[in-house]
Amino acid sequence: MEKEEKKFVNKAEEEEMEIHGYELCQWKLVLVTVGVICSGGFLLLLLYWMPQWRVKATCRKTTLKDCEVVLLRTTDEFKKWFCAKVRVMPSSGASPLQNPDPVGHKVSNGHTVHFCESAAEGNKNYLRKYLPIRYFTHHSTKYFWNDSAQSFDVVRGLDDSTFCSSIHNEHSRGLTKEMHDYRKMFFGINEIAVKVPSIFKLLIKEVLNPFYIFQLFSVILWITDKYYYYALAIVIMSVISIVSSLYTVRKQYVMLRDMVAAHSIVRVSVCRGNQEIEEILSTDLVPGDIMLIPSNGTIMPCDAVLLSGTCIVNESMLTGESVPVTKINLPNPSEYPKATGDEIYSLEVHKRHTLFCGTNVIQTRFYTGELVKALVVRTGFNTAKGQLVRSILYPKPTDFKLYRDAYWFLLFLVVVAGIGFIYTIVNSILNEVPAHTIIIESLDIITITVPPALPAAMTAGIVYAQRRLKKIGIFCISPQRINICGQLNLVCFDKTGTLTEDGLDLWGIQRVENARFLSPEERACSESLLKSEFIACMATCHSLTKIEGVLSGDPLDLKMFEAIGWELFELSTGYEIGIVRQFPFSSVLQRMCVIARILGEKRMDAYMKGAPEVIASLCKQETVPVDFESVLEEYTKQGFRVIALAHRKLESKLTWHKVQTINRDAIESNMDFMGLIIMQNKLKQETPAVLEDLHKANIRTVMVTGDNMLTAISVARDCGMILPQDKVIIAEALPPKDGQAARINWHYADTLARCTSSSPAINSEDIPVKLVHESLEDLQMTKYHFAMNGKSFAVILEHFQDLVPKLVLHGTVFARMAPDQKTQLVEALQNVDYYVGMCGDGANDCGALKRAHGGISLSELEASVASPFTSRTPSISCVPKLIREGRAALITSFCVFKFMALYSIIQYISVTLLYSILSNFGDHQFLFIDLAIILVVVFTMSLNRAWKELVARRPPSGLISGPLLCSVLSQIMICLVFQILGFLWVRQQPWFERWTPESDACNILDATNISSAHNGSETLDDDEHNIRNYENTTLFFISSFQYLIVAIVFSKGKPFRQPCYKNLLFVISLVVLYIFLFFIMLHPTELIDTSFELVCVPYEWRLRILIIVIVNAIVSVLMENVLLDMILWKVVFNRDKQGEYRLTMPQPPQEAVDRRGVCFLSSLFGYREKTPKAKYMHLAQELLVDPEWPPKPRTTTEAKVPSQENGSYQIITLT
């Protein structure tokens, strides 16, 4: 078969996947069945865990056209595999959006049938009536065969390539019953089905986890070897873990199901093609149905575009803003003779005409008895709400270096276990040990080296951190993200409602008369202004509505309306204005407009408000004051939010009916500029202090807002995000136009107003100076910041890809950003290796909150279900708290992993040494070590609370790093040396002999001990495992103390966790264990010796064991706290491993001396500076020596023509 080119589904989308076709192969199935039987089912488990192996082992490759199974692989960095079965359904047509054609004609005429392959032979009558349509389902999405593309494709609704004129002219009549049934075959039931799996299914899925399979193997092995107690303990732990996991998973499914159940089944009225109105269940809706919106409102069961009437909608489910939004009908381009042309309907562009699934329609408005109609465009999981639920049901895997390194470390332990496995077999064969014993002991060494309790131990720190976060009002739905938050080194903040207060206060107004600004006025409700056009604009140009007698709407509109002292609908004066038509606010157009008429007047007026720059551009230039830009800049630099107003008298021939169909562009032109409304948005009280804490901790802060850029820069300066002496460079990017290439104009914010005229030469102090130092750690970073708006960001992403990393490296203010652009910014920061946090109030931040490494929503609305963390308190003070807890949890994970690794290796060394003399630890010895020491220590050492403040260091991001590896390897070597010392030294003692029940080594010093030893031994004459001997007793005491020693050594406190002595339970556990071990070692008792299968040794040897333990403890502590932490860490590892750059001040003389000492030691160890691993740090080094960076004021970066090579941009200095 010829090699088939690669095929993709969801091409160029976020869920893009590579697709391969396979068909079942009988002889492969037979071989796999035999393999499963021979392997005792293990092969079946392996194929269950690895879908790509499962498909390749049971199927053979074929074309997608003929396949029975598809194999899918994501094209992102995770490269995950999925498989799905191809199914066939009978249909009377091939495309759901086209009328079904008679299949008999197609077959008889031999025409190609789209979306399906040739019908198989069968019943001819059946073929004449139905056509087999092939499809598969993946992640709640159906993919149908597309014959023209020779691949599978998603059948989309009317939101794909449908023109606005077509929506009105072709789709506004509704569907016939036959067409409705035909489309339902393709689109299925309109529901977002969150099926809560049965407990049995969840149990099977959980139990088949590789971790539990290994535990099952271990338990069977221990029971075979009569280690009943520990096996029972592990079973109990596993049962508790499984029950807890099942409860949590099922609870999340139930919560998600309840969240989406609001629109599951409601009764709706639809218009059929014959103009009849039929009442159906919402689950029967399909794209193309005309839905009637009831006057008392409803929960939208689908995505629909409004064809007639107006709706007041609460979109808090999707946007996080519980502010009513006005939706108007989609204009019909064919009714506007002066329209620029037809356009394709898009949910994003036409969202002000679209009712989204899950949103609450509060009220409807209609004219002259006309029904409020909406055309269904998307249903089920294709809706906006469905996509949100899909992202929760099928999240992207968490990629974190700690977890990747953990797998490598486990692999290393498996290799070590393999060595022990081979050694045990060889040694046992040489000593003629029975085959049964060889098998058990060789397999047992694997369970010793790879501890089954490791995952539970690693999870403990995260669980404790999650509980602590809950106590301070931070809720977490993705516990694994807590560790990742410990690595955050950049946090993006939304502005309004996050850094600043939610509400806006009216600071004042500044009217314009005769193209000149009047003095600012504090009050807008004075008697002299009552009948002015300025007040009329404030009274009418808004989207407010009364819902159950309460005025609701945008907070800015509310404040503006309250300031004039008017009332909506119930006017207290004789002066009344009626709103005839409203053009709602559009974030794309950055303005809103209304047409109104004063009671008694014949002519209508148009009032407009919006972004000052936009409003001024739509006004007659002679009405705009000459100093407009300087006045606006003065307000925005002070952090005020400025709204401009404009007015226009409409022609008297413009009737009410014409107004209802007139194009918006025809109204919003040739306006008279009326003045400015100045709103004040105050910083939250805690904002400056929190940002200062983050800066001290070397955590970058970035502002991402939908507000004006200069306002955002002003807020950034006020809150300390940009220091007073720092320069701000504004990147104004322009797309290609009239044959000119795309370009970026660079302005300095403080001199922006002067740039428009012939300004004098720029002072050299205006250009940031770069200071180059010996090493990156002492780098005095350049004090400049980039700022840009959403339009510029979009142009830069498209035409200046090479500049994106440089701009995000110092980008601090991103204004007028759309929701998808916030997500793109987070991705751009992640692409240069930043660990990005995102903090927003849930309004339009959902995508960025999901995409960031740590998303924190300050809103408890339903949109926060997309965010890993939600703060009960709407304050950014939760950010440093979360990072501190994340750092503590991350360090706890490292401590636990290091401790568990040492536990495995220490026990591995002990058992290997005992295996050399055909001995082992006894059941009660293993039980004491594994339960009384290991589990108690692990679950108490994880209780250390977070350090009280953030420090300017981050924990290591992975296990495979210099400091951690040195720490683990050094402790392994110390434990190895002292165990071998004890093992060999005891064999050199004059009283040493091969222990037998008649041995009496204790009679040298204490006759009492002899009798106790003999009395105890009489009950254990039958010692088939050779447990009772001097080597066993010696290694048991030494290894037991070693576990406690490494527990203390690895329980690091400051700077990320509270000191271990403040962890009361941990301290009590250690003290009790130390007392018990000292007691049984220095004061042996018959009961304990008999239970632990210890033999009596001379008291002198017990003191020598004590000396070995004390020396071991001293060496371990000195190695970890002095040699590693104080010397090697500072000399070898104290360059910024995470790739951080620090803003350091000039060094005092003493620090300079210390620096020279460190340099000397570095050269002594042969250490050389290496290129930083983090991309952004490497880029920072390169930019230090780049003479063209940062761009100078009044220069332009121009994109090169595509035919040119060697770079994609050039810098041109404008004269």
PDB file of C-alpha atoms in Angstrom, residues 480-653:
ATOM      1  CA  GLN A 480      -2.093  19.518  41.205  1.00  0.00           C
ATOM      2  CA  ARG A 481      -1.913  23.206  40.217  1.00  0.00           C
ATOM      3  CA  ILE A 482      -0.966  24.171  43.779  1.00  0.00           C
ATOM      4  CA  ASN A 483       2.579  22.890  43.255  1.00  0.00           C
ATOM      5  CA  ILE A 484       2.832  24.763  39.950  1.00  0.00           C
ATOM      6  CA  CYS A 485       1.822  28.006  41.692  1.00  0.00           C
ATOM      7  CA  GLY A 486       5.005  27.668  43.716  1.00  0.00           C
ATOM      8  CA  GLN A 487       6.919  28.386  40.503  1.00  0.00           C
ATOM      9  CA  LEU A 488       5.003  31.482  39.357  1.00  0.00           C
ATOM     10  CA  ASN A 489       7.351  34.303  38.358  1.00  0.00           C
ATOM     11  CA  LEU A 490       4.902  36.507  36.465  1.00  0.00           C
ATOM     12  CA  VAL A 491       1.311  37.444  37.269  1.00  0.00           C
ATOM     13  CA  CYS A 492      -1.121  39.129  34.863  1.00  0.00           C
ATOM     14  CA  PHE A 493      -3.826  41.281  36.437  1.00  0.00           C
ATOM     15  CA  ASP A 494      -7.083  42.540  35.025  1.00  0.00           C
ATOM     16  CA  LYS A 495      -7.578  46.185  36.002  1.00  0.00           C
ATOM     17  CA  THR A 496     -11.214  47.050  36.672  1.00  0.00           C
ATOM     18  CA  GLY A 497     -12.546  45.125  39.654  1.00  0.00           C
ATOM     19  CA  THR A 498      -9.172  43.517  40.288  1.00  0.00           C
ATOM     20  CA  LEU A 499      -6.577  46.248  40.828  1.00  0.00           C
ATOM     21  CA  THR A 500      -9.208  48.954  41.101  1.00  0.00           C
ATOM     22  CA  GLU A 501     -12.627  49.171  42.697  1.00  0.00           C
ATOM     23  CA  ASP A 502     -15.615  47.788  40.821  1.00  0.00           C
ATOM     24  CA  GLY A 503     -17.632  50.966  40.943  1.00  0.00           C
ATOM     25  CA  LEU A 504     -16.952  54.212  39.123  1.00  0.00           C
ATOM     26  CA  ASP A 505     -17.640  57.620  40.613  1.00  0.00           C
ATOM     27  CA  LEU A 506     -18.503  60.665  38.550  1.00  0.00           C
ATOM     28  CA  TRP A 507     -15.626  63.099  39.112  1.00  0.00           C
ATOM     29  CA  GLY A 508     -17.108  65.776  36.895  1.00  0.00           C
ATOM     30  CA  ILE A 509     -18.051  66.903  33.385  1.00  0.00           C
ATOM     31  CA  GLN A 510     -16.333  69.236  30.932  1.00  0.00           C
ATOM     32  CA  ARG A 511     -18.655  70.614  28.270  1.00  0.00           C
ATOM     33  CA  VAL A 512     -17.697  72.091  24.922  1.00  0.00           C
ATOM     34  CA  GLU A 513     -19.178  75.282  23.473  1.00  0.00           C
ATOM     35  CA  ASN A 514     -18.049  76.840  20.210  1.00  0.00           C
ATOM     36  CA  ALA A 515     -15.271  74.240  19.890  1.00  0.00           C
ATOM     37  CA  ARG A 516     -13.742  75.269  23.219  1.00  0.00           C
ATOM     38  CA  PHE A 517     -13.643  73.442  26.520  1.00  0.00           C
ATOM     39  CA  LEU A 518     -15.442  75.120  29.404  1.00  0.00           C
ATOM     40  CA  SER A 519     -14.234  74.783  32.970  1.00  0.00           C
ATOM     41  CA  PRO A 520     -14.824  71.383  34.593  1.00  0.00           C
ATOM     42  CA  GLU A 521     -18.112  71.121  36.507  1.00  0.00           C
ATOM     43  CA  GLU A 522     -18.548  68.830  39.490  1.00  0.00           C
ATOM     44  CA  ARG A 523     -22.346  68.524  39.332  1.00  0.00           C
ATOM     45  CA  ALA A 524     -24.336  67.527  36.279  1.00  0.00           C
ATOM     46  CA  CYS A 525     -27.817  68.005  37.766  1.00  0.00           C
ATOM     47  CA  SER A 526     -27.872  71.800  38.004  1.00  0.00           C
ATOM     48  CA  GLU A 527     -31.021  73.654  36.937  1.00  0.00           C
ATOM     49  CA  SER A 528     -29.249  75.488  34.116  1.00  0.00           C
ATOM     50  CA  LEU A 529     -28.273  72.225  32.390  1.00  0.00           C
ATOM     51  CA  LEU A 530     -31.675  70.535  32.723  1.00  0.00           C
ATOM     52  CA  LYS A 531     -32.763  70.937  29.087  1.00  0.00           C
ATOM     53  CA  SER A 532     -29.302  70.952  27.529  1.00  0.00           C
ATOM     54  CA  GLU A 533     -28.321  68.445  24.838  1.00  0.00           C
ATOM     55  CA  PHE A 534     -25.429  67.341  27.067  1.00  0.00           C
ATOM     56  CA  ILE A 535     -27.827  66.199  29.814  1.00  0.00           C
ATOM     57  CA  ALA A 536     -30.191  64.757  27.222  1.00  0.00           C
ATOM     58  CA  CYS A 537     -27.328  62.583  25.968  1.00  0.00           C
ATOM     59  CA  MET A 538     -26.536  61.413  29.522  1.00  0.00           C
ATOM     60  CA  ALA A 539     -30.227  60.632  30.067  1.00  0.00           C
ATOM     61  CA  THR A 540     -30.738  58.588  26.884  1.00  0.00           C
ATOM     62  CA  CYS A 541     -27.417  57.146  25.708  1.00  0.00           C
ATOM     63  CA  HIS A 542     -27.239  54.062  27.908  1.00  0.00           C
ATOM     64  CA  SER A 543     -28.388  50.448  28.081  1.00  0.00           C
ATOM     65  CA  LEU A 544     -30.200  50.669  31.423  1.00  0.00           C
ATOM     66  CA  THR A 545     -33.495  48.931  32.010  1.00  0.00           C
ATOM     67  CA  LYS A 546     -35.908  48.510  34.888  1.00  0.00           C
ATOM     68  CA  ILE A 547     -36.253  44.913  36.039  1.00  0.00           C
ATOM     69  CA  GLU A 548     -38.930  44.434  38.706  1.00  0.00           C
ATOM     70  CA  GLY A 549     -38.732  48.141  39.506  1.00  0.00           C
ATOM     71  CA  VAL A 550     -34.945  48.177  39.980  1.00  0.00           C
ATOM     72  CA  LEU A 551     -32.676  50.037  37.571  1.00  0.00           C
ATOM     73  CA  SER A 552     -30.090  47.602  36.158  1.00  0.00           C
ATOM     74  CA  GLY A 553     -27.274  47.796  33.668  1.00  0.00           C
ATOM     75  CA  ASP A 554     -23.643  48.742  33.172  1.00  0.00           C
ATOM     76  CA  PRO A 555     -22.125  50.344  36.326  1.00  0.00           C
ATOM     77  CA  LEU A 556     -20.770  53.253  34.268  1.00  0.00           C
ATOM     78  CA  ASP A 557     -24.217  53.937  32.799  1.00  0.00           C
ATOM     79  CA  LEU A 558     -25.775  53.684  36.266  1.00  0.00           C
ATOM     80  CA  LYS A 559     -23.398  56.265  37.754  1.00  0.00           C
ATOM     81  CA  MET A 560     -23.882  58.574  34.781  1.00  0.00           C
ATOM     82  CA  PHE A 561     -27.677  58.342  34.952  1.00  0.00           C
ATOM     83  CA  GLU A 562     -27.788  58.781  38.738  1.00  0.00           C
ATOM     84  CA  ALA A 563     -25.649  61.927  38.424  1.00  0.00           C
ATOM     85  CA  ILE A 564     -28.328  63.819  36.475  1.00  0.00           C
ATOM     86  CA  GLY A 565     -31.125  62.986  38.947  1.00  0.00           C
ATOM     87  CA  TRP A 566     -33.527  61.704  36.278  1.00  0.00           C
ATOM     88  CA  GLU A 567     -35.742  58.654  36.381  1.00  0.00           C
ATOM     89  CA  LEU A 568     -36.295  56.028  33.748  1.00  0.00           C
ATOM     90  CA  PHE A 569     -39.889  55.731  32.460  1.00  0.00           C
ATOM     91  CA  GLU A 570     -41.342  57.729  35.373  1.00  0.00           C
ATOM     92  CA  LEU A 571     -40.102  61.271  34.835  1.00  0.00           C
ATOM     93  CA  SER A 572     -40.613  63.732  37.654  1.00  0.00           C
ATOM     94  CA  THR A 573     -40.544  66.835  35.470  1.00  0.00           C
ATOM     95  CA  GLY A 574     -42.543  68.024  32.506  1.00  0.00           C
ATOM     96  CA  TYR A 575     -39.542  67.545  30.256  1.00  0.00           C
ATOM     97  CA  GLU A 576     -39.637  64.086  28.674  1.00  0.00           C
ATOM     98  CA  ILE A 577     -37.443  62.322  26.138  1.00  0.00           C
ATOM     99  CA  GLY A 578     -38.390  59.047  24.440  1.00  0.00           C
ATOM    100  CA  ILE A 579     -35.823  56.572  23.175  1.00  0.00           C
ATOM    101  CA  VAL A 580     -36.850  55.519  19.646  1.00  0.00           C
ATOM    102  CA  ARG A 581     -33.993  53.173  18.783  1.00  0.00           C
ATOM    103  CA  GLN A 582     -30.858  51.984  20.504  1.00  0.00           C
ATOM    104  CA  PHE A 583     -27.557  50.797  19.029  1.00  0.00           C
ATOM    105  CA  PRO A 584     -25.922  48.958  21.972  1.00  0.00           C
ATOM    106  CA  PHE A 585     -22.345  49.435  23.021  1.00  0.00           C
ATOM    107  CA  SER A 586     -19.897  47.410  20.930  1.00  0.00           C
ATOM    108  CA  SER A 587     -16.393  46.645  22.199  1.00  0.00           C
ATOM    109  CA  VAL A 588     -15.254  46.473  18.567  1.00  0.00           C
ATOM    110  CA  LEU A 589     -16.674  49.918  17.716  1.00  0.00           C
ATOM    111  CA  GLN A 590     -15.998  51.275  21.247  1.00  0.00           C
ATOM    112  CA  ARG A 591     -19.204  53.334  21.248  1.00  0.00           C
ATOM    113  CA  MET A 592     -22.989  53.235  21.565  1.00  0.00           C
ATOM    114  CA  CYS A 593     -25.689  55.371  20.064  1.00  0.00           C
ATOM    115  CA  VAL A 594     -29.393  56.094  20.547  1.00  0.00           C
ATOM    116  CA  ILE A 595     -32.039  57.897  18.526  1.00  0.00           C
ATOM    117  CA  ALA A 596     -34.407  59.877  20.756  1.00  0.00           C
ATOM    118  CA  ARG A 597     -37.165  62.472  20.479  1.00  0.00           C
ATOM    119  CA  ILE A 598     -38.107  65.190  22.926  1.00  0.00           C
ATOM    120  CA  LEU A 599     -41.824  65.133  23.702  1.00  0.00           C
ATOM    121  CA  GLY A 600     -43.547  67.626  21.407  1.00  0.00           C
ATOM    122  CA  GLU A 601     -40.638  67.953  18.977  1.00  0.00           C
ATOM    123  CA  LYS A 602     -40.998  66.813  15.335  1.00  0.00           C
ATOM    124  CA  ARG A 603     -37.328  66.100  14.643  1.00  0.00           C
ATOM    125  CA  MET A 604     -35.359  63.332  16.254  1.00  0.00           C
ATOM    126  CA  ASP A 605     -31.906  63.560  17.804  1.00  0.00           C
ATOM    127  CA  ALA A 606     -28.990  61.120  17.731  1.00  0.00           C
ATOM    128  CA  TYR A 607     -26.832  60.884  20.838  1.00  0.00           C
ATOM    129  CA  MET A 608     -23.556  58.997  20.985  1.00  0.00           C
ATOM    130  CA  LYS A 609     -21.052  58.198  23.722  1.00  0.00           C
ATOM    131  CA  GLY A 610     -17.865  56.138  23.811  1.00  0.00           C
ATOM    132  CA  ALA A 611     -14.081  56.218  23.706  1.00  0.00           C
ATOM    133  CA  PRO A 612     -13.006  59.861  23.222  1.00  0.00           C
ATOM    134  CA  GLU A 613     -10.655  59.118  20.323  1.00  0.00           C
ATOM    135  CA  VAL A 614     -13.416  57.243  18.464  1.00  0.00           C
ATOM    136  CA  ILE A 615     -16.131  59.826  19.163  1.00  0.00           C
ATOM    137  CA  ALA A 616     -13.878  62.710  18.054  1.00  0.00           C
ATOM    138  CA  SER A 617     -13.117  60.950  14.763  1.00  0.00           C
ATOM    139  CA  LEU A 618     -16.868  60.730  13.987  1.00  0.00           C
ATOM    140  CA  CYS A 619     -17.550  64.398  14.755  1.00  0.00           C
ATOM    141  CA  LYS A 620     -17.216  67.469  12.546  1.00  0.00           C
ATOM    142  CA  GLN A 621     -13.664  68.610  13.033  1.00  0.00           C
ATOM    143  CA  GLU A 622     -14.762  72.229  13.544  1.00  0.00           C
ATOM    144  CA  THR A 623     -16.690  71.161  16.674  1.00  0.00           C
ATOM    145  CA  VAL A 624     -13.714  69.351  18.280  1.00  0.00           C
ATOM    146  CA  PRO A 625     -11.534  71.647  20.459  1.00  0.00           C
ATOM    147  CA  VAL A 626      -7.970  72.178  19.270  1.00  0.00           C
ATOM    148  CA  ASP A 627      -6.622  71.148  22.664  1.00  0.00           C
ATOM    149  CA  PHE A 628      -8.736  67.948  22.736  1.00  0.00           C
ATOM    150  CA  GLU A 629      -5.732  65.590  22.767  1.00  0.00           C
ATOM    151  CA  SER A 630      -3.840  67.447  25.490  1.00  0.00           C
ATOM    152  CA  VAL A 631      -6.919  67.714  27.747  1.00  0.00           C
ATOM    153  CA  LEU A 632      -7.716  64.029  27.249  1.00  0.00           C
ATOM    154  CA  GLU A 633      -4.116  63.041  27.915  1.00  0.00           C
ATOM    155  CA  GLU A 634      -4.077  65.076  31.118  1.00  0.00           C
ATOM    156  CA  TYR A 635      -7.127  63.230  32.454  1.00  0.00           C
ATOM    157  CA  THR A 636      -5.985  59.776  31.400  1.00  0.00           C
ATOM    158  CA  LYS A 637      -2.498  60.310  32.857  1.00  0.00           C
ATOM    159  CA  GLN A 638      -4.179  60.995  36.184  1.00  0.00           C
ATOM    160  CA  GLY A 639      -6.017  57.657  35.939  1.00  0.00           C
ATOM    161  CA  PHE A 640      -9.488  58.974  35.138  1.00  0.00           C
ATOM    162  CA  ARG A 641     -11.798  57.064  32.828  1.00  0.00           C
ATOM    163  CA  VAL A 642     -13.020  59.506  30.196  1.00  0.00           C
ATOM    164  CA  ILE A 643     -16.181  59.176  28.085  1.00  0.00           C
ATOM    165  CA  ALA A 644     -16.929  61.554  25.226  1.00  0.00           C
ATOM    166  CA  LEU A 645     -20.445  62.684  24.163  1.00  0.00           C
ATOM    167  CA  ALA A 646     -21.715  63.781  20.766  1.00  0.00           C
ATOM    168  CA  HIS A 647     -25.045  64.900  19.297  1.00  0.00           C
ATOM    169  CA  ARG A 648     -26.698  65.354  15.929  1.00  0.00           C
ATOM    170  CA  LYS A 649     -30.063  66.739  14.801  1.00  0.00           C
ATOM    171  CA  LEU A 650     -31.631  64.293  12.362  1.00  0.00           C
ATOM    172  CA  GLU A 651     -33.563  65.251   9.244  1.00  0.00           C
ATOM    173  CA  SER A 652     -37.273  65.854   9.710  1.00  0.00           C
ATOM    174  CA  LYS A 653     -38.096  63.416   6.881  1.00  0.00           C
TER     175      LYS A 653
END
